């Protein structure tokens, strides 16, 4: 049965850990879809450490943009994270409306599968307004994509200092 769960919150709020625990509760062999682009050696080491910490029961997929290329029918998948996924679109298409439309279309293609999707995202708009115009445009993109996913989600959880707060569902 298809289910969409959105885990949101600030940096280091416990989003990924919570998403991984939830995936383990729902499946003995969950899928982890990493949307990060490896920018430098320090980040590569961080990714490798996270993969080792998850353990061998996880199927690890690295996909920067086209999530729908992967068939996860019948599986439970953590998609970590929406912020980096949006970044990958924004870098190639800095026009917010066009990047947002492409993200929505890809989200809809991906979530048409019969699977359990656990999306992890950041609430980057909870702070002050950035003096940087590019950052403001990205914050708009991220916020609107979060709203879109939340509107489609069966459940939304806000992480606050490691504590899950049920928002929807």
Backbone as a ProteinNet text record, in pm:
[ID]
protein_1_A
[PRIMARY]
XXXXXXXXXXXXXXXXXXXXXXXXXXXXXXXXXXXXXXXXXXXXXXXXXXXXXXXXXXXXXXXXXXXXXXXXXXXXXXXXXXXXXXXXXXXXXXXXXXXXXXXXXXXXXXXXXXXXXXXXXXXXXXXXXXXXXXXXXXXXXXXXXXXXXXXXXXXXXXXXXXXXXXXXX
[TERTIARY]
83.4	0	87.8	65.2	143.6	122.1	234.3	228	342.2	312.6	413.4	422.9	545.7	573.5	678	656.6	752.1	805.1	938.2	1004.6	1077.4	1042.2	1099.9	1153.4	1234.5	1291	1418.3	1481.3	1605.3	1725.5	1840.9	1965	1990.7	2037.2	2072.2	1955.9	1835.1	1717.2	1681.3	1751.8	1724	1639	1624.7	1537.2	1581.1	1706.4	1754.4	1750.6	1793.9	1791.1	1649.5	1556.2	1416.9	1364.5	1395.7	1350.6	1406.1	1531.7	1592.6	1529	1504.8	1437.7	1298.8	1226.2	1092	1098.1	1192.6	1207.6	1234.9	1318.6	1349	1226.2	1141.7	1018	925.4	931.7	841.4	898	1030.1	1092	1224.5	1251	1380.1	1488.4	1447.7	1545.8	1505.7	1519.4	1478.9	1577.3	1531.9	1611.4	1647.3	1770.5	1814.2	1852.5	1781.6	1812.2	1876.7	2004.3	2081.4	2080.7	2038.8	2029.5	2150.3	2245.3	2360.2	2456	2508.4	2619.1	2745.1	2841.8	2965.6	3051.2	3061.8	3130.3	3279.9	3320.2	3461.2	3492.4	3618.5	3663.4	3602.4	3590.6	3529.9	3386.4	3312.9	3174.2	3167.9	3262.2	3268.6	3287.1	3376.3	3399.2	3273.1	3201.9	3077.6	2974.1	2961.2	2867	2905	3031.6	3077.3	3050.2	3072.3	3045.3	2895.8	2810.9	2666.7	2625.3	2682.8	2650.5	2690.3	2808.6	2854.4	2765.1	2724.5	2638.1	2501.2	2451.5	2319.8	2322	2427.5	2436.7	2402.5	2432.6	2419.7	2275.7	2181.1	2041.2	1981.4	2048	2000.7	2044.8	1956.3	1993.4	2021.8	2145.2	2184.8	2181.9	2111.3	2103.1	2145	2233.8	2270.8	2206.3	2121.6	2049.9	2030.4	2094.1	2090.5	1961.2	1896.8	1780.1	1663.7	1687.5	1579.5	1543.7	1474.9	1436.5	1352.1	1271	1178	1248.2	1377.8	1452.7	1464.9	1435	1455	1320.8	1308.4	1186.9	1198.2	1116.9	1117.1	980.1	907.2	774	778.8	686.9	677.1	780.2	863.8	971.6	941.3	1020.6	1018.7	1147.5	1135.8	1253.7	1261.3	1381	1412.6	1478.7	1426.7	1484.8	1544.8	1677.1	1747.5	1849.2	1827.8	1717.1	1659.7	1542.5	1473.6	1552.9	1619.4	1694.7	1805.6	1880.9	1988.3	1930.6	1819.9	1751.8	1710.5	1650.8	1613.5	1737.2	1844.3	1968.6	2016.4	2009.3	2055.7	1975.8	1847.4	1765.1	1796.2	1809.1	1829.3	1962.2	2065.7	2196.6	2187.6	2110.7	2095.3	1988.5	1888.1	1777.5	1748.5	1816.3	1798.2	1666.8	1587.3	1453.8	1362.8	1320.7	1249.1	1124.8	1043.6	918.9	946.9	1050.4	1083.9	1143	1230.5	1287.2	1176.8	1086.2	977.3	887.2	853.9	768.4	836.5	965.9	1039.9	1044.7	1065.2	1066.9	931	824.7	690.5	661.9	696.8	672.4	752	877.2	959.5	906.6	864.7	804.6	682.5	595.8	473.6	505.4	604	644.3	698.1	783.9	847	744.3	657.2	562.2	439.2	436.3	328	345.3	465	491.7	417.1	389.5	327.4	438.4	473.3	582.4	555.4	640.2	636.3	754.4	726.4	826.7	842.2	962.9	991.9	1088.3	1034.9	1114.9	1167.4	1296.2	1358.9	1386.7	1349	1372	1409.5	1452.8	1489.6	1390.2	1364.4	1282.7	1378.3	1431.9	1533.1	1473.5	1344.5	1281.3	1240.3	1277.5	1236.8	1325.4	1440	1530.3	1494.8	1587.6	1566.9	1575.8	1537.8	1544.8	1690.4	1741.7	1880.4	1901.7	2016.2	2048.3	2093.8	2113.5	2161.3	2043.7	2037.5	1924	1911.3	2022.8	2018.9	1964.9	2010.1	1961.7	1812.2	1764.2	1620	1540.3	1590.5	1520.4	1520.9	1634.2	1637.8	1543.8	1539.3	1447.7	1303.2	1268.6	1134.6	1110.4	1206.2	1193.5	1175.8	1263	1258.8	1126	1085.2	960.3	839.1	832.8	719.3	721.3	841.6	848.3	808.4	852	809.1	656.6	597.1	451.6	384.7	441.5	384.4	389.9	506.1	519.7	425.2	419.8	331.5	185.5	146.3	7.3	-24.9	75.4	57.1	80.1	142.1	182.5	64.6	74.6	-21.3	12.7	141.8	189.8	303	303.8	411.9	456.5	588.2	646.2	749.3	740	837.6	929.6	1059.5	1156.2	1203.3	1196.5	1240.7	1333	1461.8	1560.6	1553	1538.4	1533.5	1398.1	1298.4	1164.5	1070.5	1006.5	911.3	778.2	734.4	606.6	516.6	407.9	315.2	241.9	252	187.7	64.1	74.7	-34.1	-37.3	-159.9	-175.5	-162.8
-118.9	0	125.3	214.4	336.7	428.1	482.5	576.3	675.9	804.1	909.4	973.5	976.7	1036.8	1145.5	1262.6	1372.1	1400.2	1395.4	1428.1	1559.5	1662.9	1795	1850	1954	2016.5	2090.4	2145.7	2219.5	2127.6	2187.5	2110.7	2044	1921.2	1842	1827.2	1823.4	1806.6	1659.7	1568.4	1425.7	1367.4	1439.8	1396.4	1262.9	1254.4	1133.2	1012.3	1029.1	917.5	867.4	961	923.2	850	902.4	839.4	697.7	678.8	546.6	449.8	495.3	409.7	369.6	466.4	439.2	336.9	352.8	257.8	118	108.4	-22.9	-85.3	-2.4	-53.9	-111.5	-55.9	-95.2	-203.7	-225.5	-321	-372.2	-500.3	-558.9	-525	-480.8	-448.9	-320.1	-206.7	-79	-31.5	68	131.6	272.1	312.5	448.4	514.5	621.2	694.6	826.9	837.9	957.8	1050.7	1173.8	1269.8	1363	1342.8	1433.2	1418.4	1529.8	1532.5	1538.1	1454.6	1453.6	1572.2	1672.9	1796.7	1791.5	1721	1719.8	1593.9	1576.8	1455.3	1441.8	1552.3	1547	1496.3	1543.1	1500.1	1353	1307.6	1166.7	1077.7	1119.2	1041.4	1039.2	1150.2	1157.7	1059.8	1056.8	964.8	820.2	787.4	650.3	610.6	702.6	675.2	647.4	726.9	706	570.6	532.9	402.9	289	297.7	194	187.3	302.8	307.3	245.2	256	200.2	48.5	-11.8	-157.2	-223.6	-353.8	-427.2	-457	-441.8	-470	-362.3	-249.7	-139.1	-156.5	-124.5	-108.7	38.9	73.2	212.6	250.1	358.8	410.8	556.8	594.9	735.8	789.7	889.7	947.8	1096.1	1178	1322.3	1387.7	1332	1399.9	1307.1	1206.2	1126.2	1006.8	1035.3	930.8	822.9	862.3	768.2	662.8	677.2	574.5	444.8	452.1	338.2	276.7	147.7	74.5	26.9	85.8	45	-11.9	-61	-115.9	-217.4	-201.3	-293.5	-271.8	-169.9	-145.4	-23.2	-6.9	111.7	187.4	314.8	391.9	524	553.1	684.3	763.7	882	970.5	1087.9	1094.8	1190.7	1264.3	1388.4	1467.8	1554.4	1607.1	1692	1820.1	1873.4	1996.9	1979.9	1871.6	1847.5	1814.1	1743.7	1712.7	1842.5	1935.6	2065.9	2141.6	2134.3	2200.8	2152.7	2022.6	1965.5	2019.3	2043.2	2103.4	2252.4	2319.9	2465	2505	2425.1	2453.9	2452.3	2359.1	2349.8	2444.3	2476.3	2561.7	2663.4	2780.1	2877.7	2955.8	2935.7	2997.7	2913.9	2971.4	2897.6	2827.2	2895.9	2834.4	2711.8	2716.1	2602.3	2486.5	2518.4	2413.6	2347.7	2428.1	2375.1	2283.2	2323.8	2240	2107.2	2110.4	1987.7	1896.1	1954	1875.7	1811.1	1887.6	1833.1	1717.3	1734.5	1628	1502.2	1519.9	1404.1	1339.2	1419.5	1366.7	1281.6	1332.7	1259.9	1129.8	1131.2	1007.5	905.3	950.9	861.5	801.9	884.7	837.7	770.2	751.5	674	524.9	486.7	347.1	310.2	182.3	131	97.5	195.4	180.9	273.8	261.8	355.2	448.9	577.6	681.2	763.6	772.2	855.4	964	1083.6	1196	1275.9	1309.4	1392.4	1528.2	1634.9	1769.9	1864.9	1983.1	2087.2	2202.1	2260.6	2381.6	2500.4	2532.2	2637.7	2778	2790.9	2922.5	2965.6	2891.2	2927	3035.1	3061.5	3165.1	3299	3389.6	3522	3519.6	3629.3	3642.8	3669.2	3590.6	3604.8	3734.4	3799.2	3916.9	3877.3	3746.8	3697.5	3661.5	3722.3	3702.1	3557.2	3491.9	3351.8	3263.4	3287.4	3210.1	3232.4	3354	3380.4	3302.2	3298	3222.2	3073.1	3022.5	2881	2852	2940.2	2922.6	2915.6	2999	2992.4	2855	2809.6	2679.1	2568.4	2566.5	2462.7	2466.6	2584.8	2597.5	2552.4	2590.9	2550.2	2400.4	2342.3	2196.5	2123	2172.2	2111.7	2115.5	2228.5	2239.7	2139.2	2123	2029	1885.7	1847.6	1711.3	1693.2	1792.4	1783	1768.7	1835.3	1824.8	1684.8	1613.8	1478.1	1371.8	1411.9	1316.1	1267.8	1141.3	1084.1	1125.3	1150.7	1184.3	1285.2	1386.8	1484.5	1492.9	1484.7	1490.9	1603.2	1691.1	1796.9	1752.9	1748.3	1712.3	1838.2	1835.3	1946.6	1890.6	1920.8	1874.6	1724	1648.7	1503.3	1445.9	1531.3	1485.5	1498.6	1386.5	1394.1	1456	1557.8	1623.1	1597.8	1525	1491.8	1617.5	1643.7	1761.2	1719.7	1605.5	1557	1405	1351.6	1207	1142.4
0	0	0	-92.5	-105.4	14.8	63.7	174.9	159.1	182.8	177.2	315.1	367.6	497.8	476.1	533.1	525.4	665.6	679.8	805.3	782.1	857.6	837.1	968.7	959.1	1077.8	1043.6	1144.7	1125.9	1116.7	1092.9	1087.1	1222.5	1216.8	1335.3	1433.5	1380.3	1465.7	1487	1417.8	1432.9	1321.4	1211.4	1101.8	1041.9	1002.8	934.9	1026.4	1150.2	1245.4	1266.1	1280.4	1298.1	1174.5	1056.5	931.8	919.9	954	945.6	1046.1	1168.3	1268.6	1220.4	1165.8	1114.8	1001.4	910.3	799.4	851.6	956	1015.6	1081.5	1139	1198.4	1092.2	972.5	864.1	772.9	776.1	684.7	740.2	716.5	755	653.6	534.7	429.6	357.5	426.6	366.4	260.4	184.8	80	127.6	98.7	129.3	-2	-38.6	-161.1	-121.7	-153.1	-120.8	-241.4	-220.3	-329.5	-335.2	-246	-236.4	-353.6	-395.6	-489.7	-402.5	-434	-355.9	-400.1	-313.9	-348.9	-320.2	-213.3	-176.3	-95.9	-60.3	8.1	148.3	220.3	354.4	345	245.8	229.8	189.4	105.3	66.5	189.9	279.2	402.4	488.7	493.8	571.1	514.7	382	316	346.6	334.8	362.3	506.7	600.4	742.2	764	700	713.2	656.2	542.5	482.5	575.8	635.3	727.8	851.9	901.4	1020.1	993.5	869.8	838.7	839.9	795	797.7	666.1	656.7	530.4	488.1	577.9	542.8	451.9	441.2	358.4	214.2	121.9	-18.5	-37.7	-73.8	-91.7	-239.6	-269.8	-406.1	-401.1	-490.7	-503.8	-630.4	-613.7	-728	-703.4	-783.8	-763.4	-810.6	-913.6	-969.6	-1005	-1082.8	-1140.3	-1051.9	-943.5	-849	-915.7	-1011.8	-1075.9	-1161	-1182	-1256.2	-1175.2	-1047.7	-958.4	-918.8	-941	-905.9	-761.8	-675.6	-535	-495.1	-592.3	-568.1	-453.8	-359.1	-246.4	-137.6	-151.4	-55.3	31.3	134.6	219.7	190.2	152.8	113.7	188.1	236.8	292.3	180.5	151.5	52.1	128.5	130	213.9	128.2	94.1	142.9	31.2	55	-41.6	-67.8	34.8	18.3	-85.6	-74.8	-171.9	-309	-311	-437.1	-507.1	-431.6	-487.7	-535.7	-459.5	-497.7	-633.5	-657.3	-783.8	-903	-883.1	-989.1	-1003.9	-890.7	-889	-953.5	-932	-991	-1143.2	-1196	-1341.2	-1395.8	-1312.9	-1357.2	-1246.3	-1247.7	-1139.9	-1145.5	-1251.4	-1256.6	-1166.1	-1053.9	-949.7	-1003.5	-1082.5	-1129.8	-1216.7	-1297.9	-1384.4	-1304.2	-1209.6	-1124.3	-1041.3	-987.5	-905.8	-987.6	-1108.5	-1193.5	-1225.4	-1255.4	-1284.1	-1161.6	-1043.8	-919.8	-892.9	-908.2	-885.3	-980.3	-1107.7	-1204.9	-1169.8	-1130	-1092.7	-965	-868.9	-745.5	-779	-865.1	-901.3	-974.2	-1063.9	-1133.5	-1033	-944.8	-847.3	-751.4	-697.9	-597	-656.7	-787.9	-849.6	-818.7	-775.1	-739.7	-611.8	-597.2	-475.2	-376.8	-296	-200.5	-82.1	19.5	131	115.6	105.6	83	209.9	260.6	377.3	330.4	305.3	257.8	377.1	372.8	475	412.2	481.9	428.2	540.9	502.5	597.9	591.6	706.4	713.9	712.9	595.6	588.6	599	584.9	590.6	729.7	833.5	969.4	1030.4	967.4	1016.3	955.5	964.4	906.8	755.3	694.1	548.9	510.7	417.8	375.6	297.7	317.6	236.2	94.4	71.8	-56.8	-146.5	-264.9	-355.6	-402.3	-429.7	-473.6	-361	-239.1	-124.2	-103	-120.9	-105.8	-209.5	-334.1	-439	-405.4	-357.1	-320.9	-203.8	-107.1	6.2	-42.3	-140.5	-199.8	-261.6	-343.1	-408.9	-306.3	-208.6	-105	-29	10.5	85.4	5.9	-120.9	-204.1	-231.5	-246.6	-267.4	-140.1	-26	100.5	112.8	76.9	83.9	-10	-128	-225.1	-170.6	-119.8	-65.3	53.1	141.5	258.1	216.4	107.8	62	11.1	-36.9	-88.6	18.8	129.5	232.9	316.4	355.4	449.6	592.1	614.2	747.7	735.4	824.2	831.7	977.2	996.9	1130.9	1132.1	1230.4	1252	1364.5	1337.1	1440.1	1511.7	1644.9	1727.5	1834.6	1823.7	1921.4	1946	1837.1	1846.2	1882.3	1898.3	1936.7	1817.5	1777.3	1665.6	1710.7	1638	1666	1544.4	1567.3	1459.6	1412.9	1282.3	1223.7	1143.3	1074.8	988.7	995	996	989.1	1120.5
[MASK]
+++++++++++++++++++++++++++++++++++++++++++++++++++++++++++++++++++++++++++++++++++++++++++++++++++++++++++++++++++++++++++++++++++++++++++++++++++++++++++++++++++++++++

